[in-house]
XYZ file of C-alpha atoms in Angstrom:
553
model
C 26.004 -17.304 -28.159
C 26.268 -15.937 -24.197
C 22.752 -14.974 -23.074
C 23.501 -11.580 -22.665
C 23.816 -11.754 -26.933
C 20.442 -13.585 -26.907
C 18.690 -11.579 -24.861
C 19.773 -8.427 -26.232
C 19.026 -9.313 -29.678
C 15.670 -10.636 -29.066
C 15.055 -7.255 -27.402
C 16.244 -5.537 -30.062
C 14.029 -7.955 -32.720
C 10.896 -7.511 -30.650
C 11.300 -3.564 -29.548
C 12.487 -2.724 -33.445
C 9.584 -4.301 -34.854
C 6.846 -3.590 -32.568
C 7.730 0.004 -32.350
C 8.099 -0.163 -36.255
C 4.357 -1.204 -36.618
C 3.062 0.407 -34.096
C 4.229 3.803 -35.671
C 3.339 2.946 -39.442
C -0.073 2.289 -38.354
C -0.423 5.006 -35.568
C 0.446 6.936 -38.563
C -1.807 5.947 -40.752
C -4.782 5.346 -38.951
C -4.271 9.071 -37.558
C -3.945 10.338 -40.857
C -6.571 9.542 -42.043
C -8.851 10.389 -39.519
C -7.699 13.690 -39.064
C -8.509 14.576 -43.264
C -11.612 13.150 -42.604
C -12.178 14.792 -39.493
C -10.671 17.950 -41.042
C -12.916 17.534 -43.739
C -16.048 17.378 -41.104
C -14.677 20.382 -39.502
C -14.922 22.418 -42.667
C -18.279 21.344 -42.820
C -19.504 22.134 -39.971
C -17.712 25.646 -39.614
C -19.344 26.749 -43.053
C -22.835 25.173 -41.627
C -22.609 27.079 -38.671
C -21.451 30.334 -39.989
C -24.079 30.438 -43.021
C -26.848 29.725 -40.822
C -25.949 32.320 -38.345
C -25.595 35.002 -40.783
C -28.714 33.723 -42.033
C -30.367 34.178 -38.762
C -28.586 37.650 -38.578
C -29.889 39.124 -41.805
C -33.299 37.341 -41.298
C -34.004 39.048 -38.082
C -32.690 42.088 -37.933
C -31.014 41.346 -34.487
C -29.138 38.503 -32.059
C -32.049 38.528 -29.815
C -33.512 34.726 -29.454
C -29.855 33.603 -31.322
C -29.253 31.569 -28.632
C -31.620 28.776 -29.262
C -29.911 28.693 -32.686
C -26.503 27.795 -31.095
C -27.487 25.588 -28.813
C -29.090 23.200 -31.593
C -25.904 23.852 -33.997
C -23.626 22.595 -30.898
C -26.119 19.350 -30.890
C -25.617 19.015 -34.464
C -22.195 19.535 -35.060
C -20.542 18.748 -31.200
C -18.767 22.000 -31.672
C -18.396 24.495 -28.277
C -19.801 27.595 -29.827
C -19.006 31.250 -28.341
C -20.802 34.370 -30.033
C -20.721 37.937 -29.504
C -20.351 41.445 -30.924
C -17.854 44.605 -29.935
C -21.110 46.477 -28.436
C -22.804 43.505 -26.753
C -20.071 41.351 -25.275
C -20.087 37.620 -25.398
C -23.958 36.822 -26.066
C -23.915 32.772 -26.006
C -21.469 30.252 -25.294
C -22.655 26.737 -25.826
C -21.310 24.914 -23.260
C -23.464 27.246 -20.765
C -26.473 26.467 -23.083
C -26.351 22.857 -22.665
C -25.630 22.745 -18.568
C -21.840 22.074 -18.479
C -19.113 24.287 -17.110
C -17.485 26.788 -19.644
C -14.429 25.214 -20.620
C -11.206 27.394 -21.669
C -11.054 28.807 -25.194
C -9.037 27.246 -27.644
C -6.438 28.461 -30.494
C -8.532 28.480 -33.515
C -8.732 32.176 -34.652
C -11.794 33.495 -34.378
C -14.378 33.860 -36.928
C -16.574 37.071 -38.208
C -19.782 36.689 -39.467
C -21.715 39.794 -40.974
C -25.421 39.648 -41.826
C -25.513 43.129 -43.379
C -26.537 43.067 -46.991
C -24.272 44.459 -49.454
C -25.464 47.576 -51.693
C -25.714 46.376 -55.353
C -26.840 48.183 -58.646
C -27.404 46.865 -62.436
C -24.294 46.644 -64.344
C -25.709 49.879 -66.474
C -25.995 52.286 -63.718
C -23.441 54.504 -64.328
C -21.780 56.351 -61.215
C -23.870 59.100 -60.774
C -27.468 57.791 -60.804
C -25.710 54.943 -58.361
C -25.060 57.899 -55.730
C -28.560 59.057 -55.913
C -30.197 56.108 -55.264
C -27.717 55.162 -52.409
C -29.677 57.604 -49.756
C -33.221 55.654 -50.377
C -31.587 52.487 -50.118
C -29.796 53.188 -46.593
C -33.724 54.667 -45.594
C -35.303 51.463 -46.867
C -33.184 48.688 -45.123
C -32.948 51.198 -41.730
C -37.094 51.124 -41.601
C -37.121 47.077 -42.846
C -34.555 46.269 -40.550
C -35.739 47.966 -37.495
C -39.464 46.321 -38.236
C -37.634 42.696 -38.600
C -36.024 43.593 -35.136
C -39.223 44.164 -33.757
C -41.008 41.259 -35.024
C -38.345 39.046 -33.901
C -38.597 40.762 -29.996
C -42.173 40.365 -29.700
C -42.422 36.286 -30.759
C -43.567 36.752 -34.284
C -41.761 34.785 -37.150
C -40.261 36.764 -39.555
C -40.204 36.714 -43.534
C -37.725 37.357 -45.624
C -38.441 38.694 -49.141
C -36.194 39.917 -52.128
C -35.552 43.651 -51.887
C -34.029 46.524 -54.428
C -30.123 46.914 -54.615
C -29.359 43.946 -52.279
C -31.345 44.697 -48.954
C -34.213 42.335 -47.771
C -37.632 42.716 -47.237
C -39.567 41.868 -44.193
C -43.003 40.609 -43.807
C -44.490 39.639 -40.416
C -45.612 35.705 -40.438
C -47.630 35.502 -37.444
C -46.785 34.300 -34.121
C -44.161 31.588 -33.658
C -45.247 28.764 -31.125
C -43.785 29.807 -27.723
C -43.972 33.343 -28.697
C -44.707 36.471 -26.584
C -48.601 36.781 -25.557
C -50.454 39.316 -26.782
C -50.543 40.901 -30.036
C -47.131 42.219 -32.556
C -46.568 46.118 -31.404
C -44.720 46.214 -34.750
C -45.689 48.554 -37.559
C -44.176 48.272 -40.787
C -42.888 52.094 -41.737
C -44.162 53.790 -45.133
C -41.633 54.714 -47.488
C -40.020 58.664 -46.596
C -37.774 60.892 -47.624
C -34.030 60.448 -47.674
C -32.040 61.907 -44.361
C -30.051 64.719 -45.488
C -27.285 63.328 -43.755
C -27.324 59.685 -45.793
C -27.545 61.875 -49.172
C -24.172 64.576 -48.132
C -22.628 61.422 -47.630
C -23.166 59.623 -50.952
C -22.433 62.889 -52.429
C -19.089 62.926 -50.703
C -17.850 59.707 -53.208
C -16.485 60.117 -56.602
C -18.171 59.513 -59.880
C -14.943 59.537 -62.253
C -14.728 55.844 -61.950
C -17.750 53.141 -61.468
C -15.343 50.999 -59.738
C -14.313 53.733 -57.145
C -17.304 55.078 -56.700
C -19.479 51.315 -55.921
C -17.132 50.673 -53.368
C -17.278 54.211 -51.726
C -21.498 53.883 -51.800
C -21.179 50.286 -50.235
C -18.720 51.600 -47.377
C -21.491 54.632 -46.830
C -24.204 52.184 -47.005
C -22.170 49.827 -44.202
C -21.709 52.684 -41.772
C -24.947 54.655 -42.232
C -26.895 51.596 -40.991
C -24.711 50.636 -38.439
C -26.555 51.718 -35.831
C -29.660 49.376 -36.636
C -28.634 46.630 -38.746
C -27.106 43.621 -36.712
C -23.468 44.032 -35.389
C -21.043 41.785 -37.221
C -21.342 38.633 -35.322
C -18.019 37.059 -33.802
C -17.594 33.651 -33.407
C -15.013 31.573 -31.402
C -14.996 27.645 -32.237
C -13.521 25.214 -29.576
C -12.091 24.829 -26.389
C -8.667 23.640 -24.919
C -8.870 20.004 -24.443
C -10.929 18.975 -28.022
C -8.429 16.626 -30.123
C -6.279 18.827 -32.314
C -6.390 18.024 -35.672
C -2.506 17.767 -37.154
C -0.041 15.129 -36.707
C 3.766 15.404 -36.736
C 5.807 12.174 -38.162
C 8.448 13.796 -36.691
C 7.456 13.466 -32.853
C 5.886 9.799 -33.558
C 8.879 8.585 -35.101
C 10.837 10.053 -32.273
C 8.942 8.660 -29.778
C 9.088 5.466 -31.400
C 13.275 5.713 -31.408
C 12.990 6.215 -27.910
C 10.707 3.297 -27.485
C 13.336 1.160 -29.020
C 16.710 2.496 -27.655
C 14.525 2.424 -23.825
C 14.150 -1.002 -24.703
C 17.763 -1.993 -25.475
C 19.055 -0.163 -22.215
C 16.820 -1.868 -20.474
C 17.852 -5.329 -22.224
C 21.617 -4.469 -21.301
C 20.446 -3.991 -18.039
C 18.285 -6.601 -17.609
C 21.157 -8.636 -18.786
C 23.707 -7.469 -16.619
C 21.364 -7.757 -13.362
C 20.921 -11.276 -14.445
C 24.035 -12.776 -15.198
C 26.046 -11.023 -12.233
C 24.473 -12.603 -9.699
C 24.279 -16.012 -12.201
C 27.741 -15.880 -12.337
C 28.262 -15.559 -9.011
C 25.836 -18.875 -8.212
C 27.851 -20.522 -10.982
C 31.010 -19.689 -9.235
C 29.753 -20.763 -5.365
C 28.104 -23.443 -7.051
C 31.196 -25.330 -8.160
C 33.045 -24.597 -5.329
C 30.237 -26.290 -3.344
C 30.576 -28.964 -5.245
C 34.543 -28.727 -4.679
C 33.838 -29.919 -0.774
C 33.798 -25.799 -0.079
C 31.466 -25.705 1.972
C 31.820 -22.085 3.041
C 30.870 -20.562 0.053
C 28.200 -17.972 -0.100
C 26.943 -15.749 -2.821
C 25.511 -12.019 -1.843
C 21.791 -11.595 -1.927
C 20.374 -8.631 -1.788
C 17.116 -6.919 -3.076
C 13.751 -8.589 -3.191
C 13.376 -9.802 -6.392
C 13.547 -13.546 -7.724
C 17.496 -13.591 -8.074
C 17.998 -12.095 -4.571
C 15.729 -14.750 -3.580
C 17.598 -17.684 -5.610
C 20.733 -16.465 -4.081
C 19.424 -16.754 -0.444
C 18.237 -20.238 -1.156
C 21.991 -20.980 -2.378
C 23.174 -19.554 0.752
C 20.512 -21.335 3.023
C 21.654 -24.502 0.961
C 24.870 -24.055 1.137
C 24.928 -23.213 5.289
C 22.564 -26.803 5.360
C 25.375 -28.342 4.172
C 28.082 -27.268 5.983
C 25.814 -27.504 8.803
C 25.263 -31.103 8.338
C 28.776 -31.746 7.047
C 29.763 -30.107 10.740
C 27.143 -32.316 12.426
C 28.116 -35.309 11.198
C 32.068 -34.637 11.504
C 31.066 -33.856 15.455
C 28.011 -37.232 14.921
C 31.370 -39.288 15.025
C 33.553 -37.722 16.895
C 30.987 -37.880 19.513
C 29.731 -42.220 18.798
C 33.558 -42.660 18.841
C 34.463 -40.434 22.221
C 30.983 -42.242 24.207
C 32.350 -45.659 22.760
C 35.906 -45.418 23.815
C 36.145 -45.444 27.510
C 33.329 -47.999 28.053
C 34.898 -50.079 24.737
C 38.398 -49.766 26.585
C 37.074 -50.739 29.625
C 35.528 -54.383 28.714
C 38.713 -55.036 26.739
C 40.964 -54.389 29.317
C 38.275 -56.568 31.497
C 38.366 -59.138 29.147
C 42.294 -59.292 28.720
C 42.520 -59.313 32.121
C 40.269 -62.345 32.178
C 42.116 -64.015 29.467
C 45.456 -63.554 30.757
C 43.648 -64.840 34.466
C 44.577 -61.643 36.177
C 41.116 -61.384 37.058
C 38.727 -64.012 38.918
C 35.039 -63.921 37.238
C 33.213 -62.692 40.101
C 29.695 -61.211 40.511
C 30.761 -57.905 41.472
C 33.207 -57.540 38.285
C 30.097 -59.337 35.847
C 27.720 -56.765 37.306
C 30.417 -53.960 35.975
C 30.982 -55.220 32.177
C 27.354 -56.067 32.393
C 26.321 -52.261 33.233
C 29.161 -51.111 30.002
C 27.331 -53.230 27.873
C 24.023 -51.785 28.787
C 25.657 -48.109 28.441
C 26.837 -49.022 24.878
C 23.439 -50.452 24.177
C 21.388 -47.638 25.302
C 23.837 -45.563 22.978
C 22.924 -47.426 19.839
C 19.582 -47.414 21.016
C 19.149 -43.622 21.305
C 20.939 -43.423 17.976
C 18.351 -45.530 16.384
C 15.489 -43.558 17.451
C 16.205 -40.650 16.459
C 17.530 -42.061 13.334
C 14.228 -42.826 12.706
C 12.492 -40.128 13.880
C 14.451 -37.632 11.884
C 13.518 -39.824 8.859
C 10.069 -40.170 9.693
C 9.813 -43.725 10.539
C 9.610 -43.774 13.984
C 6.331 -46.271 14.687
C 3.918 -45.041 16.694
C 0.682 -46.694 18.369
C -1.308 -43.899 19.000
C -4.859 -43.860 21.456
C -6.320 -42.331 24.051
C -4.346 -41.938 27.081
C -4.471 -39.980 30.835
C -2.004 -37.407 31.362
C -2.195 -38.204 34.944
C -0.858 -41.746 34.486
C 1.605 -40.825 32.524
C 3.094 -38.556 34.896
C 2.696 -40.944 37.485
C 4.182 -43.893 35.645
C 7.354 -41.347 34.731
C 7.756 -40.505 38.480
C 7.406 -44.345 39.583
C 10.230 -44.897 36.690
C 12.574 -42.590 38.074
C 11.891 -42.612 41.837
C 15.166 -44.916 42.506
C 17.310 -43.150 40.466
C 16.396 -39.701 41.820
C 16.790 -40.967 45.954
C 20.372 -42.316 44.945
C 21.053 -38.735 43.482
C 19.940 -37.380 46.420
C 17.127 -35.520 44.320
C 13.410 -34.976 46.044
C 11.121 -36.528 42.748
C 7.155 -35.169 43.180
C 4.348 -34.716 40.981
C 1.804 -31.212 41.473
C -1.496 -31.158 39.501
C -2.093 -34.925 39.294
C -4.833 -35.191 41.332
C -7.982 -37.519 40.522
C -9.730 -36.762 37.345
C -9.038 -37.454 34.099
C -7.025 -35.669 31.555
C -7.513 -36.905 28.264
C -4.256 -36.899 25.627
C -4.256 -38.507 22.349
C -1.168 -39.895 21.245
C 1.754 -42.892 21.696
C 2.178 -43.820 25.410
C 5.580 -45.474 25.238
C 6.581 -42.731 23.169
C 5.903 -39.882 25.247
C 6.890 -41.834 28.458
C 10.201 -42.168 26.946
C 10.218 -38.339 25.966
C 9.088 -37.635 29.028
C 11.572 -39.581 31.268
C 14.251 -38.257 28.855
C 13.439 -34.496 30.422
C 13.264 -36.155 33.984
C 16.806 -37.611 33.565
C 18.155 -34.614 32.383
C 16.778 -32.952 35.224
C 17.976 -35.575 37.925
C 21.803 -35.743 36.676
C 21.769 -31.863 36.452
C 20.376 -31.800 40.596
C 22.588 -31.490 43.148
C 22.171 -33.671 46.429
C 19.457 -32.195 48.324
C 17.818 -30.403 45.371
C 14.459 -31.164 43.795
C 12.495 -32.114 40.437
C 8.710 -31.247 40.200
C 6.577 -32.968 37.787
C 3.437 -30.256 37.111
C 0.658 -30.995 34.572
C -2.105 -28.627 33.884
C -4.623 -28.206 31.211
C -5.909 -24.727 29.821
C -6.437 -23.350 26.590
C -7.293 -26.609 25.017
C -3.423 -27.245 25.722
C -1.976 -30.061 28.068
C 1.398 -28.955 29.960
C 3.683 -31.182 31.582
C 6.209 -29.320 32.954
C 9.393 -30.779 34.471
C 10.950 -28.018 36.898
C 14.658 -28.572 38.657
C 16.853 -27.117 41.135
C 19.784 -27.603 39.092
C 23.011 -25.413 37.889
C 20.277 -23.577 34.850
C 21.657 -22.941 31.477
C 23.357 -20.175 29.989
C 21.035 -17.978 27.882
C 23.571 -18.065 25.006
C 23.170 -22.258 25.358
C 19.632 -22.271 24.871
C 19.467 -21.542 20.796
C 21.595 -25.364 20.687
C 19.918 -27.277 23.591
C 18.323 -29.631 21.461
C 20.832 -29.982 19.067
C 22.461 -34.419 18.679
C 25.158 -34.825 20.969
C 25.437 -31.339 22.308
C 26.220 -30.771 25.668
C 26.922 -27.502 27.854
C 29.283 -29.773 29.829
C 32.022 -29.411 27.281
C 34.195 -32.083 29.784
C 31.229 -34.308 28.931
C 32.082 -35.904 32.222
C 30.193 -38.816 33.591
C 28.980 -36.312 36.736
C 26.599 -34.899 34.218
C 26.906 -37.817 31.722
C 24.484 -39.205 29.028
C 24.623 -39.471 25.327
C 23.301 -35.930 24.342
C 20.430 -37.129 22.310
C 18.061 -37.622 24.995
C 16.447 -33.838 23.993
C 16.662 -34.182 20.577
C 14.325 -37.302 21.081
C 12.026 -35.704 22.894
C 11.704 -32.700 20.744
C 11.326 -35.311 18.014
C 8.668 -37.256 19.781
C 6.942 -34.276 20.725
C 6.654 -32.590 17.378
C 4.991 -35.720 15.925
C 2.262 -35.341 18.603
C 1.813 -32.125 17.022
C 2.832 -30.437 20.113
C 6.310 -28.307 21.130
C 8.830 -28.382 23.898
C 9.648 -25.152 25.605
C 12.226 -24.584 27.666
C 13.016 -21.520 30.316
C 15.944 -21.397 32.525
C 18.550 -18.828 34.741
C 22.233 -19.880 36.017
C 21.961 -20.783 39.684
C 18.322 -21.233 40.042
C 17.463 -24.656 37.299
C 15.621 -24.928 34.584
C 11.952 -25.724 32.987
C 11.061 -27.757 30.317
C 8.122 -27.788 29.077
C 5.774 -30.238 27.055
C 2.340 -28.528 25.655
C 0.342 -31.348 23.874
C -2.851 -30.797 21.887
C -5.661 -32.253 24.107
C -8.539 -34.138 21.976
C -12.171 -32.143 21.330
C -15.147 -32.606 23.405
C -13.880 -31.727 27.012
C -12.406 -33.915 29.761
C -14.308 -35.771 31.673
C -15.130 -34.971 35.589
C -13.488 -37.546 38.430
């Protein structure tokens, strides 16, 4: 099975079932908390309803209500909103417990109505109903108007069992907190029926008991209007509590989503992957092929992008070295040839005794030999310095000497170029280095050879050492032809040379600066180099110098 096939079915295995479960128990769960919290809500909506009508018809007013609402919020965590069509809104919880009035929410509002409802014994017939209607309306408009006044000056306020439905009001004394000073609340005595109340219970009809209770009860509501308690609405909520419904549908559609997101995403997924896989695979084995200049495209940031850049880093590596080594040979065999040629055309010519052995001729195979030795030599080294194994017999060591030992070494060679050879900064004094001496002689005089064979007659090759920055820097300025800026970036490469004639003028093997380098870097220092055509160049040697100072002269 391709991986494309495995990953897209263990997408598909993991996204189906986890979206599976998570649904059926979303589901559930939700489910039933929303009966019981549905449940709850029922509750608490009856609770708070029953006890504000209580508090309605047991006081005659809303006054002091508030207190009430804010303790039902407590009780039930509902936001409660009350008010009337004459009064306005006349509490809102949310204000009552110090928070910010949130938005309404949907839930129709609720009516609560604390009047008392006109009843008569079941053997009242129609007419002796209507008479009685007038006193009643009288009664509840002087008990309702004394429970009103009770409840405004601070007193509690008890309710008693009245005739045909209304209460009866008795003062209880004063309720802790109450106003000071005394009830200004009389209870009225019992008077005459308005004529008003009695034309309108004479306006109902007596044919019918039925008819004729429900016209005195709608009298009765609207001739104490204007004293009994206003029918008390009541808004329950606000815009962000939890709802309380669930849809399957959405949560199962959600869930589909879930799972066909997650199989895009695994073709996807799949298809980022294995493009640039296949494209690896492909480079790979033509890597392994001998092409060398193969590359695979890399872009983006992610781990792919990054696995293709490492291919392609590899990959250039290779043919990098593959191109080194090619030009490694072609370079051992073009330095061998001519000085190879020459001792066995020497030593034919000896043979064959066309040649006398004289010093003069010795001297000249003698300096070949040395040539080809210094060749292998070079080779060696950096052999073994590119592998690591280059020995080294490290100590303490004055820069000074060392600069003057370099300038003693190549004094001779410099007159018979014609080149002026002087050291600047080497004064007396001491300036500590830590490191190989041999070693960085030999890197050293490898710069100073450089610079000498790339002199002309009459030019000049300073030697300058200074110390700053907890940095030693040997510089080796020349006089010579410079070095083109696009040269530079290869300088140091094995066997590279900007003489592409490689002619003996400006001979050597080409590995002298890839030595130094070498050397130089395990010092745990760096080589810099700066240089313009027609002026010379600088190279420069900046050496860690070891902590705790340098000592005076």
């Amino acid at each position: 099975m391709s991986f494309r096939l495995r990953v897209f079915a263990l997408v598909l295995l993991v996204a189906v079932a986890a979206t599976s479960a998570t649904a059926w128990l979303t589901l559930r769960q939700a489910t039933s908390q929303l009966r019981e919290s549905a449940a709850a809500d029922r509750q608490s909506i009856a609770a708070i309803t029953e006890e504000l009508r209580a508090y309605g018809a047991g006081h005659g007013t809303w006054d002091g209500v508030a207190a009430t609402v804010r303790a039902l919020a407590e009780k039930t965590g509902q936001r409660i909103r009350i008010g009337t069509d004459r009064q306005g809104q006349i509490a809102d919880s949310d204000t009552l417990l110090g928070s910010d009035p949130r938005p309404g929410g949907t839930a129709p509002a609720l009516l609560v109505d604390p009047r008392p409802r006109l009843e008569f014994p079941a053997a009242w017939e129609a007419g002796r109903m209507r008479k009685v209607t007038p006193t009643a309306i009288n009664a509840y408009d002087d008990a309702v108007t004394f429970a009103a006044c009770l409840t405004r000056a601070g007193h509690r306020v008890t309710v008693l069992p009245g005739g045909f439905g209304a209460p009866r009001f008795r003062d209880g004394g004063k309720a802790p907190g109450g106003m000071p000073g005394g009830a200004p609340c009389t209870e009225a005595a019992p008077s005459a029926p308005r004529m008003a109340d009695v034309d309108a219970a004479e306006a109902c009809p007596i044919a019918e008991r039925a008819a004729a209770l429900a016209c005195l009860r709608r009298v009765f509501t609207e001739r104490t209007a204007a004293v009994a308690p206003q029918p008390l609405t009541v808004r329950l909520g606000a815009v962000d509590d939890a709802g309380q419904s669930l849809a399957v549908g959405p949560a199962v559609g959600v869930a589909a989503g879930v799972a066909a997101a997650a199989l895009a995403c695994a073709l996807l997924l799949s298809r980022a992957v294995l493009r640039p896989v296949r494209a690896l695979t492909a480079a790979s084995r033509g890597l392994g092929e001998g092409d060398l200049g193969r590359r695979v495209p890399a872009s983006g940031r992610d781990e792919i992008a990054e696995l293709g850049r490492s291919f392609n880093r590899m990959a250039r590596s290779l043919q990098d070295s593959e191109e080194r080594q090619r030009r490694l040979v072609g370079d051992i065999a073009h330095e061998l040839r001519t000085p190879l040629a020459n001792l066995r055309g020497y030593l034919e010519a000896l043979r064959d005794g066309v040649l006398q052995a004289d010093a003069e001729l010795l001297d000249s195979l003698h300096e070949e030999v040395l040539l080809q030795q210094r060749i292998v030599d070079d080779l060696q080294d950096l052999a073994l310095a590119e592998a690591g194994a280059l020995t080294y017999h490290r100590g303490t060591l004055d820069a000074r000497e060392l600069v003057e030992a370099c300038r003693t070494a190549h004094s001779a060679r410099a007159a018979a170029a014609g080149v002026t050879l002087d050291v600047v900064g080497a004064g007396p004094g001491t300036v500590r280095l830590h490191g190989d001496p041999d070693r960085l002689r030999q890197a050293l005089g490898n710069l100073v050879g450089n610079a000498v064979r790339h002199t002309a007659p009459g030019g000049a090759v300073r030697l300058e050492l200074a110390e700053r920055d907890e940095r030693v820097r040997i510089a080796v300025r020349d006089t010579g032809s410079g070095i083109a800026p696009a040269d530079l970036p290869r300088l140091f490469d094995r066997f590279w040379r900007a003489d592409a004639a490689r002619g003996r003028a400006t001979g050597g093997s080409g590995l002298g600066l890839s030595i130094a380098r070498r050397i130089v870097t395990d010092h745990h220092g760096a080589v810099e180099v700066a240089s313009e055509l027609g002026v010379g160049s600088v190279f420069t040697v900046v050496l860690p110098a070891p902590r705790g100072g340098t000592p005076g002269p």
